[in-house]
Coordinates of C-alpha atoms in Angstrom, one line a residue:
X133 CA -67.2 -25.8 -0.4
X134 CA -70.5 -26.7 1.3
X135 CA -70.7 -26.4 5.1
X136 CA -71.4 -30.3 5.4
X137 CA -68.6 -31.5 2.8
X138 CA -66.5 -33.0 4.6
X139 CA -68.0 -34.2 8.3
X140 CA -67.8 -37.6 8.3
X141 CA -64.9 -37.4 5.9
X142 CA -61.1 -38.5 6.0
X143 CA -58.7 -35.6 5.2
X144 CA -55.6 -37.2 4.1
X145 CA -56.3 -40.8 4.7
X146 CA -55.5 -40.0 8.6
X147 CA -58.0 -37.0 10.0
X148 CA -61.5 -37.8 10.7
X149 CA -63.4 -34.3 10.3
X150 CA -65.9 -34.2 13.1
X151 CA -67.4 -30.9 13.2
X152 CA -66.7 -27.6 12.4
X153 CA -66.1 -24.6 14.3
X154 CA -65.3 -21.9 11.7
X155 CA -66.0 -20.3 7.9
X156 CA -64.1 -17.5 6.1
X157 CA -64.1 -16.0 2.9
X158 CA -60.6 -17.7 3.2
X159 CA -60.5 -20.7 4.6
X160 CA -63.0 -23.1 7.1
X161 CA -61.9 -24.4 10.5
X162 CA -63.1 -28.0 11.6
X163 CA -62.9 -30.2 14.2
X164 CA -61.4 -33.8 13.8
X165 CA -59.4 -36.5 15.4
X166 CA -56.3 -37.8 14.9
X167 CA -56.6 -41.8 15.4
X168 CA -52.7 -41.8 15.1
X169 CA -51.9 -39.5 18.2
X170 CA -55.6 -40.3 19.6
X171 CA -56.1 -36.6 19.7
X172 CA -58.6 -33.6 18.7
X173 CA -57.2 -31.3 16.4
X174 CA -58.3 -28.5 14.5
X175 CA -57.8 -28.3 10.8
X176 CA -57.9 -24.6 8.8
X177 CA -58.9 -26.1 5.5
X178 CA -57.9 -23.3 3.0
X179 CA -60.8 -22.8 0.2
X180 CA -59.5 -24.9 -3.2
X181 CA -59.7 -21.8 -5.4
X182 CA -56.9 -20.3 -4.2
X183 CA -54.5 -23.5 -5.3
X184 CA -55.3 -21.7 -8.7
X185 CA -52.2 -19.0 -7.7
X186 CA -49.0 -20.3 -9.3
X187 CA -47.1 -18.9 -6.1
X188 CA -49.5 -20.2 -3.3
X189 CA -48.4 -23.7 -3.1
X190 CA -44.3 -22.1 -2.4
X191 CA -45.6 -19.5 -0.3
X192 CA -47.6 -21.9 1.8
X193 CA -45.0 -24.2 2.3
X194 CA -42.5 -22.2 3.2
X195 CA -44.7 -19.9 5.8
X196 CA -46.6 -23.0 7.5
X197 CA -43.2 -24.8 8.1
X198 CA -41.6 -21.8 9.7
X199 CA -44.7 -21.4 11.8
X200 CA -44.4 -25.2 12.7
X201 CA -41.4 -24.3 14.3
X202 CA -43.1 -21.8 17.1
X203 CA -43.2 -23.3 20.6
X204 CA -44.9 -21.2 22.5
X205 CA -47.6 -21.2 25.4
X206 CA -49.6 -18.4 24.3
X207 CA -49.3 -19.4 20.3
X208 CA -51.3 -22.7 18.8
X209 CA -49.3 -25.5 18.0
X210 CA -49.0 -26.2 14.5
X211 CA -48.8 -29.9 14.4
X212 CA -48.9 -30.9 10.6
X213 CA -49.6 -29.2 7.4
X214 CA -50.4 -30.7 3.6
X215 CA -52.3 -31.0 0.5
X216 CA -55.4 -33.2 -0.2
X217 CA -55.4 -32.6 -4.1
X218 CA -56.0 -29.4 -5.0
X219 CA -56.9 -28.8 -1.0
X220 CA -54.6 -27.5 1.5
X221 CA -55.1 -27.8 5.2
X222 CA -52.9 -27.0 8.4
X223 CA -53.2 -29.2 11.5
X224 CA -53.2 -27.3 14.4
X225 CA -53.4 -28.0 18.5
X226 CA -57.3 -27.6 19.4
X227 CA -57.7 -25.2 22.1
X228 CA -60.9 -25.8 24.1
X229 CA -62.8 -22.3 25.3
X230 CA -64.0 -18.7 23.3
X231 CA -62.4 -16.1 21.2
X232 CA -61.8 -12.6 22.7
X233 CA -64.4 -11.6 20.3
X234 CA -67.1 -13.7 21.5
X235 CA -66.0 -12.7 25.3
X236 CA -66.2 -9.1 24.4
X237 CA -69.9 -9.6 22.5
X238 CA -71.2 -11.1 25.5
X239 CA -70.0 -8.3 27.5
X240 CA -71.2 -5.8 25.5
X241 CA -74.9 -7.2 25.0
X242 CA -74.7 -7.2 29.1
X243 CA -73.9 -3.7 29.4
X244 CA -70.7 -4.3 31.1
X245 CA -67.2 -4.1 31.0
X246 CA -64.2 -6.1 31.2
X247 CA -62.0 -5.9 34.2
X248 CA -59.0 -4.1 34.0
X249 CA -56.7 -6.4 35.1
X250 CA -58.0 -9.0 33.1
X251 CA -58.1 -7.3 30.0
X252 CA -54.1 -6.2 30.2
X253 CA -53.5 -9.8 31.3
X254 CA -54.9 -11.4 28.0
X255 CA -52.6 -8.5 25.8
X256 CA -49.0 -9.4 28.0
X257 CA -49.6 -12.8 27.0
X258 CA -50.2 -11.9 23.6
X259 CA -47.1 -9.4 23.8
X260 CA -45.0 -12.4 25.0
X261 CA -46.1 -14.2 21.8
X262 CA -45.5 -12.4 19.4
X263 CA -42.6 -11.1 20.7
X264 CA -41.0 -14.7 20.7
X265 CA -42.5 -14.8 17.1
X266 CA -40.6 -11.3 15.9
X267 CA -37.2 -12.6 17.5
X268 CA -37.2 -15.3 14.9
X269 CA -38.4 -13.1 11.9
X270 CA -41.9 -14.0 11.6
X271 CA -44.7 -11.2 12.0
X272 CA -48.4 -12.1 12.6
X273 CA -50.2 -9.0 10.4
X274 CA -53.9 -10.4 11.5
X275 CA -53.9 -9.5 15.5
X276 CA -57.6 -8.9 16.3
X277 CA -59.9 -10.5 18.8
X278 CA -61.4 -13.3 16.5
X279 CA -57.6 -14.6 16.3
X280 CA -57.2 -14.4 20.1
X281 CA -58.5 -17.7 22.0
X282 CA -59.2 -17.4 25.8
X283 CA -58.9 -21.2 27.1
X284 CA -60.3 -22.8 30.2
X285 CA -57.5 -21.7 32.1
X286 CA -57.8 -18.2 31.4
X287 CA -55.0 -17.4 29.3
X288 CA -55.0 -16.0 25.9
X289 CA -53.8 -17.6 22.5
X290 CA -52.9 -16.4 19.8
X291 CA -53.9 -18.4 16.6
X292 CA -53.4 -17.7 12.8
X293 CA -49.8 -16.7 13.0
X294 CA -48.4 -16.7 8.6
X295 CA -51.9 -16.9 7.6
X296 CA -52.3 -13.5 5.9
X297 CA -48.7 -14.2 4.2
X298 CA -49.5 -17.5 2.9
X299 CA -53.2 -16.2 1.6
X300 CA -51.1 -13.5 -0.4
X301 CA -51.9 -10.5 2.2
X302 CA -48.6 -9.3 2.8
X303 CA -49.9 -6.0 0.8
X304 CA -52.9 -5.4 2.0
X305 CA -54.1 -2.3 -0.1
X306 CA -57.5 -0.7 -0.1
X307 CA -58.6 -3.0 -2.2
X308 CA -57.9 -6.2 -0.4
X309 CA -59.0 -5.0 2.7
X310 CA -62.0 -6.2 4.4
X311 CA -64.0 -4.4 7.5
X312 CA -62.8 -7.3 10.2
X313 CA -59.4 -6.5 9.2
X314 CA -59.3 -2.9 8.2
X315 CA -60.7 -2.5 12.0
X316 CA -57.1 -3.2 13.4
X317 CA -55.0 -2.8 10.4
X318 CA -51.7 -0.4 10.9
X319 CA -51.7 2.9 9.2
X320 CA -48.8 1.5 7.4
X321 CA -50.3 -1.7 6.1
X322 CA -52.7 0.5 4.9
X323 CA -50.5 2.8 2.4
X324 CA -49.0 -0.6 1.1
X325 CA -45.9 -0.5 2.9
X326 CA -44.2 -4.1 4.6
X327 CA -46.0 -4.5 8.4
X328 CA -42.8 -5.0 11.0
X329 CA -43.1 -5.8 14.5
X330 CA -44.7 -2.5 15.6
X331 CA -47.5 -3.2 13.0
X332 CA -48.6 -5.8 15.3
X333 CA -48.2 -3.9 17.9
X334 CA -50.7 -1.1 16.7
X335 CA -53.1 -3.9 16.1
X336 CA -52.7 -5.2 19.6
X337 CA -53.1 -1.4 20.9
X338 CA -56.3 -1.9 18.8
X339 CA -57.6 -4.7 20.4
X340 CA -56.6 -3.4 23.7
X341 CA -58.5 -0.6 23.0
X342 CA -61.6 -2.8 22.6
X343 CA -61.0 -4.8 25.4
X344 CA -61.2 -2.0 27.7
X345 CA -63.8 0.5 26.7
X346 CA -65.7 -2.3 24.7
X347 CA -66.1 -1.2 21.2
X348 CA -62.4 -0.5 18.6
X349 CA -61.9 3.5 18.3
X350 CA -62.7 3.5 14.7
X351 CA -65.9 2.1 13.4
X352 CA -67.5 2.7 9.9
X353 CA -69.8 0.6 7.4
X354 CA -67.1 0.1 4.8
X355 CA -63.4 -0.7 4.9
X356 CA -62.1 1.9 3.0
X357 CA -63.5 4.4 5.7
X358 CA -62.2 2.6 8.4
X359 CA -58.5 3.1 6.7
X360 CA -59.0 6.6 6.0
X361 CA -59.8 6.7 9.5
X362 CA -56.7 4.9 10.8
X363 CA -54.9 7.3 8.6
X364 CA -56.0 10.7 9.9
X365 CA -58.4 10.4 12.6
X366 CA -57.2 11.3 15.9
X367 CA -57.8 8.8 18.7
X368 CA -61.5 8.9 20.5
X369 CA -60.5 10.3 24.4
X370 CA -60.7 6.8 25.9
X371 CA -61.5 8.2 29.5
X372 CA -64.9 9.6 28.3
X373 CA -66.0 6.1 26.9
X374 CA -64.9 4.1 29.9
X375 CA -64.2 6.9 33.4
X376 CA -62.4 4.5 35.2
X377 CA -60.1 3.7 33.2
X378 CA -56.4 5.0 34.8
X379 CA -54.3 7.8 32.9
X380 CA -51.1 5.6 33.0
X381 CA -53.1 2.7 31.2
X382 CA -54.8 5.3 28.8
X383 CA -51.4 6.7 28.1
X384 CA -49.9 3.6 27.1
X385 CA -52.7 2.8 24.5
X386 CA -52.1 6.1 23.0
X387 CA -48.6 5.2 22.8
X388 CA -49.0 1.8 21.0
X389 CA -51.7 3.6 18.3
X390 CA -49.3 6.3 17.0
X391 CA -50.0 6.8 13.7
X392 CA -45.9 6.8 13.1
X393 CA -44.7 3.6 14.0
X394 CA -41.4 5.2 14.7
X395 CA -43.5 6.8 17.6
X396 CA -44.8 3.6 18.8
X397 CA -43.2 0.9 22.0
X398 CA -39.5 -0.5 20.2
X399 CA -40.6 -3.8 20.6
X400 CA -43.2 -6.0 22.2
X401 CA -41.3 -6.7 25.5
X402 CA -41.2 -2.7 25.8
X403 CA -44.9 -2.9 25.1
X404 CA -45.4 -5.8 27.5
X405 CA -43.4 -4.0 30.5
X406 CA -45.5 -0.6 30.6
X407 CA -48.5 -3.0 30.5
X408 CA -46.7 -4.4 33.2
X409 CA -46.2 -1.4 35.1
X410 CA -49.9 -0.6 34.9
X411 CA -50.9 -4.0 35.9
X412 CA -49.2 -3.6 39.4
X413 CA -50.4 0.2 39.9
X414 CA -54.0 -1.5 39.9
X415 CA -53.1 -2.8 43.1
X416 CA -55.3 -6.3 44.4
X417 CA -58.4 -6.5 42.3
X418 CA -61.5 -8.1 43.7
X419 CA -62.2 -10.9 42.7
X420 CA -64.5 -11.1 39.0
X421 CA -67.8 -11.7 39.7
X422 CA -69.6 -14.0 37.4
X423 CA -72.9 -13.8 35.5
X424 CA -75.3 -16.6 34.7
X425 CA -75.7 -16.5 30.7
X426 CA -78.8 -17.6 29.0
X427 CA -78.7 -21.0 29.3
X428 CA -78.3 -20.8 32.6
X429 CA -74.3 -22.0 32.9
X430 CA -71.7 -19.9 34.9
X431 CA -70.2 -17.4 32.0
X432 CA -67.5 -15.6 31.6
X433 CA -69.1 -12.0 32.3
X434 CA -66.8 -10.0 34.8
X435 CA -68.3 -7.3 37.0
X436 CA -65.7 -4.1 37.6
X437 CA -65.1 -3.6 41.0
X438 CA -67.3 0.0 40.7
X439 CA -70.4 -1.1 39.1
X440 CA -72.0 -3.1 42.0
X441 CA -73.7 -0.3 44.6
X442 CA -73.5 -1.6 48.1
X443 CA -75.9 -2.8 49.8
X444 CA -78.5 -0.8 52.4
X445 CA -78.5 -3.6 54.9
X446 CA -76.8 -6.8 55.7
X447 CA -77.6 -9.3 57.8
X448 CA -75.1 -12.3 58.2
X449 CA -76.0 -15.6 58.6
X450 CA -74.8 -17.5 62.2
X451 CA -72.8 -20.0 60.8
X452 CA -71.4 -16.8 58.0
X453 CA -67.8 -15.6 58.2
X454 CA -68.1 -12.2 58.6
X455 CA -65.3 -9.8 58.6
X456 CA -65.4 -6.6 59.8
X457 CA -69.0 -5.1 59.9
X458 CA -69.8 -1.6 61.0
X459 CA -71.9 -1.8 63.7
X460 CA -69.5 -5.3 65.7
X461 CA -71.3 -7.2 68.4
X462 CA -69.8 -6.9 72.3
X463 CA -66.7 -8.8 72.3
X464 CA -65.8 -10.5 75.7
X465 CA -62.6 -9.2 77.5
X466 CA -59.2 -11.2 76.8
X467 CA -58.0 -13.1 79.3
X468 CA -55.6 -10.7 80.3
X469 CA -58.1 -8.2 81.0
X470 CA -60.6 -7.4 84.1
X471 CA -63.7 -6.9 82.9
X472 CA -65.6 -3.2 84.9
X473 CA -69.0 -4.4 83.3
X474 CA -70.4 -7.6 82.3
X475 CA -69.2 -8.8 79.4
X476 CA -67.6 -5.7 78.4
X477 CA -64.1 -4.0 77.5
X478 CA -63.0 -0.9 79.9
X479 CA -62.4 2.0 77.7
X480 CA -59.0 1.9 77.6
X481 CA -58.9 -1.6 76.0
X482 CA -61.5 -0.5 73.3
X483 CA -60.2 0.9 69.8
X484 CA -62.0 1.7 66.9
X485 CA -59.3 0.4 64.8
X486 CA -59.9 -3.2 65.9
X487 CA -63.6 -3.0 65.3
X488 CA -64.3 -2.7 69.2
X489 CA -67.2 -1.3 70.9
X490 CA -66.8 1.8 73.0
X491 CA -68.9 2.3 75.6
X492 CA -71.6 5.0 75.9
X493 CA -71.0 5.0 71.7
X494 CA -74.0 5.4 69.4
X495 CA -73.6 2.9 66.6
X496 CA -74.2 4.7 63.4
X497 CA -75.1 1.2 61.4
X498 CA -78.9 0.9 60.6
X499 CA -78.0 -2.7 60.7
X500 CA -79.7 -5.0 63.5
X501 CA -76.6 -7.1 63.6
X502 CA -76.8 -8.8 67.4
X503 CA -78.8 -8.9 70.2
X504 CA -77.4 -7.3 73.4
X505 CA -75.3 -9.8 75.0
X506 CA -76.3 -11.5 78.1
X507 CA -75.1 -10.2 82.2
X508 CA -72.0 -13.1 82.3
X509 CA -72.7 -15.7 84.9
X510 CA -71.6 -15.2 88.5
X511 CA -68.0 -16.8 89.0
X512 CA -67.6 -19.9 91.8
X513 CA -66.0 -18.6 94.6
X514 CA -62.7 -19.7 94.8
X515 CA -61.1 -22.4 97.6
X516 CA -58.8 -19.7 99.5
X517 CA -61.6 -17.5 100.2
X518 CA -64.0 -20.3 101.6
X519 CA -60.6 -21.2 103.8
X520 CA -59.8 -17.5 104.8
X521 CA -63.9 -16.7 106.1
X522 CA -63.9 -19.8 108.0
X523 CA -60.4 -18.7 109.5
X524 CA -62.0 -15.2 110.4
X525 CA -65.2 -16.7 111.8
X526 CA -62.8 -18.4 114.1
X527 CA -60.5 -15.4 114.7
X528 CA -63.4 -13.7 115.9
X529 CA -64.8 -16.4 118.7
X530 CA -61.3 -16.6 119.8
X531 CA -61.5 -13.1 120.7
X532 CA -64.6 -13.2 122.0
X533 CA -63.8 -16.2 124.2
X534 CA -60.7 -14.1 125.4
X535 CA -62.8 -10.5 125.9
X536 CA -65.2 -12.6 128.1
X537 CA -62.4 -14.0 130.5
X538 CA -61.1 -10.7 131.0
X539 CA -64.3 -9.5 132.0
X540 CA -64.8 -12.1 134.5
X541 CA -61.7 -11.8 135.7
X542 CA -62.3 -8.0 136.4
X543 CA -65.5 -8.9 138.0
X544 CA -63.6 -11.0 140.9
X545 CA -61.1 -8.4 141.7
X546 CA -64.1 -6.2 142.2
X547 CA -65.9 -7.7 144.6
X548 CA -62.7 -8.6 146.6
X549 CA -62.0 -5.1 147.6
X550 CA -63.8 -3.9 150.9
X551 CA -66.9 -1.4 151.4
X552 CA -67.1 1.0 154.0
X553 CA -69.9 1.3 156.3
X554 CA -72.8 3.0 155.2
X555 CA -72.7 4.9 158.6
X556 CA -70.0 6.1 158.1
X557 CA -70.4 7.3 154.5
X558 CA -74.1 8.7 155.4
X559 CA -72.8 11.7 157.7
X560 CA -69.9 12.7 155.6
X561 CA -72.5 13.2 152.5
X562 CA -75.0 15.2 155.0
X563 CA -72.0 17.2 155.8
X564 CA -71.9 18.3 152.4
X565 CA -74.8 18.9 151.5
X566 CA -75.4 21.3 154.7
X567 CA -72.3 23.1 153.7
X568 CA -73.9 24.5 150.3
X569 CA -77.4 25.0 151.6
X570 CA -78.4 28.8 152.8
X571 CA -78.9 28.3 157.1

């Protein structure tokens, strides 16, 4: 099949093929609308020379109809399946946004990491899927990033589901192993025997694994080394290829890749609640930051929390929100309080706790955050002291006013009281004097 075949085309005398948005060795994925439901849907067309195995046209139907049944969130909606002659194609919900492998490439050609937090988020959802999908007897057997789909909403979905079985992969041996899958394929898948549950579970472990340190633990040229790999290779020290990552998360990584399966998480939920566990040990994350890509729209590239250095200086805009710097500008005094200087907190009422200046403090910020505040205005005076200076202005001429009648009053009785003679008075004084002189 040529890659412009069928654009343009009708599949099945109802789906207009529009575009396509995937090629396999396997199969092609295209983009078409449904006039019926007035819809865009995604149809896997399966390559016609597989029809050519007797067994494929049984195996197909009964896998694609049981995968029909799956109502899930975090699984794509199978809508239809059929046969165009000796073409078979699978209708499925079309899920607008990137695969986790094309979020992890851009990443990676960035130089960064994935968040933590976000990375476990995408894998509990895809725990909760295919742990609905294993209580009703159906195993995935492809889990790797390229089958994971992060929509607009950021959740992760998982896609494929009965693929592998209905191509005839449900004994994946060395020889019918290629690298994309032998990357994430359970020890064992690999010696032939039937995947279960915790198969998909080591291939989620896998793609975990990725998602946090940003390359799979086992990489090699050909498939059959990757195998031999997954076989007997002990797992690459996680902490050395990403430090930050926490010992509880790296532990349960380790757990889910046992090469036993018996060693491995019972079931997904299991999986899904030590995830869990880790998830709420990372406490509040801050908030991604996001990256312009190269065509200059917002991507998807998140920044951990540990890679950004802060800055020397800051300098907030006036009309900025600004939280609590390091060197604060002089707060004026509640109401409650008395201001000693102007414009300025006693002592007591300052706390470095509450981002308060103390007085008499050097600020250690090189920071030039505010100017010095201005001395505060002088206050009006208030009514009762206008009223109580004019009554002590008049207190005081009312005592005056009484102090000067005494006086005068004192003045008349004086000069009513009678004066002796100066004769008189003139020999008695002589007398005395004559009495201490020598004769």
């Amino acid at each position: 099949m040529t890659r412009p075949s069928w654009i343009g085309k009708t599949l099945g005398g109802r789906y207009r093929i529009d575009d396509i948005l995937g090629q396999g060795g396997m199969s092609a994925v295209y983009k078409a609308f449904d006039p019926n439901l007035r819809r865009v849907v995604a149809i896997k067309l399966i390559h016609s020379h597989l029809a050519g195995d007797p067994k494929f046209l049984a195996r197909f139907e009964e896998e694609a109809a049981a995968v029909a049944q799956l109502r899930h969130p975090n699984i794509v909606q199978v809508f239809d399946f059929n046969h165009d002659d000796d073409l078979y194609y699978m209708v499925q919900e079309f899920v607008a946004g990137e695969t986790l492998q094309e979020r992890l490439r851009r990443l990676t050609k960035s130089g960064r990491h994935m968040q933590l937090s976000e990375a476990i988020g995408y894998i509990m959802n895809i725990c909760d899927a295919t742990g609905y999908a294993h209580n009703r007897g159906l195993v995935h057997r492809d889990i790797k990033p390229a089958n994971i789909m992060i929509d607009i909403h950021g959740q992760a979905i998982l896609m494929d589901f009965g693929i592998v079985k209905i191509m005839g992969g449900e004994k994946h041996t060395a020889t019918g192993a290629v690298v994309g899958t032998a990357l994430y394929l359970a020890p064992e898948a690999i010696r032939g025997e039937t995947p279960d549950a915790r198969s998909d579970q080591y291939s989620l472990g896998i793609t975990l694994f990725e998602a946090v340190s940003g390359r799979p633990p086992y990489e090699a040229d050909s498939a059959m080394t990757l195998m031999m790999m997954h076989l007997n290779d002990p797992l690459p020290d996680l902490l050395q290829l990403r430090p930050d990552v926490p010992a509880n998360l790296a532990a349960v990584i380790e757990k889910s890749l046992a090469k036993r399966r018996e060693d491995r998480y019972a079931s997904m939920a299991e999986f899904a609640s030590a995830l869990r566990a880790v998830q709420a040990s990372l406490g509040s994350a801050a908030p991604a930051a996001t990256q312009l890509d190269q065509t200059g729209q917002p991507g998807s590239q998140t920044v951990p929390e540990t890679s950004i250095p802060a800055p020397a200086s800051w300098q907030p805009s006036p009309s900025e929100p600004v939280g609590r710097p390091a060197s604060p500008p002089t707060m004026p005094p509640a109401p409650s309080q008395k201001p000693t200087t102007a414009g300025r907190i006693p002592p007591a009422a300052s706390s470095a706790g509450q981002g308060l200046p103390v007085p008499g403090a050097a600020s250690s910020s090189n920071t030039s955050y505010s100017a010095p505040s201005p001395a505060a205005p002088p206050r009006p005076l208030p009514k009762w002291a206008f009223w109580a200076g004019i009554g002590g202005i008049g207190g005081i001429m009312l005592l005056a006013v009484i102090g000067i009648l005494f006086a005068l009053r004192g003045m008349g009785a004086a000069r009513s009281t009678p004066v002796a003679p100066a004769a008189t008075i003139a020999p008695t004084a002589t007398q005395a004097v004559q009495a201490v002189l020598p004769t």
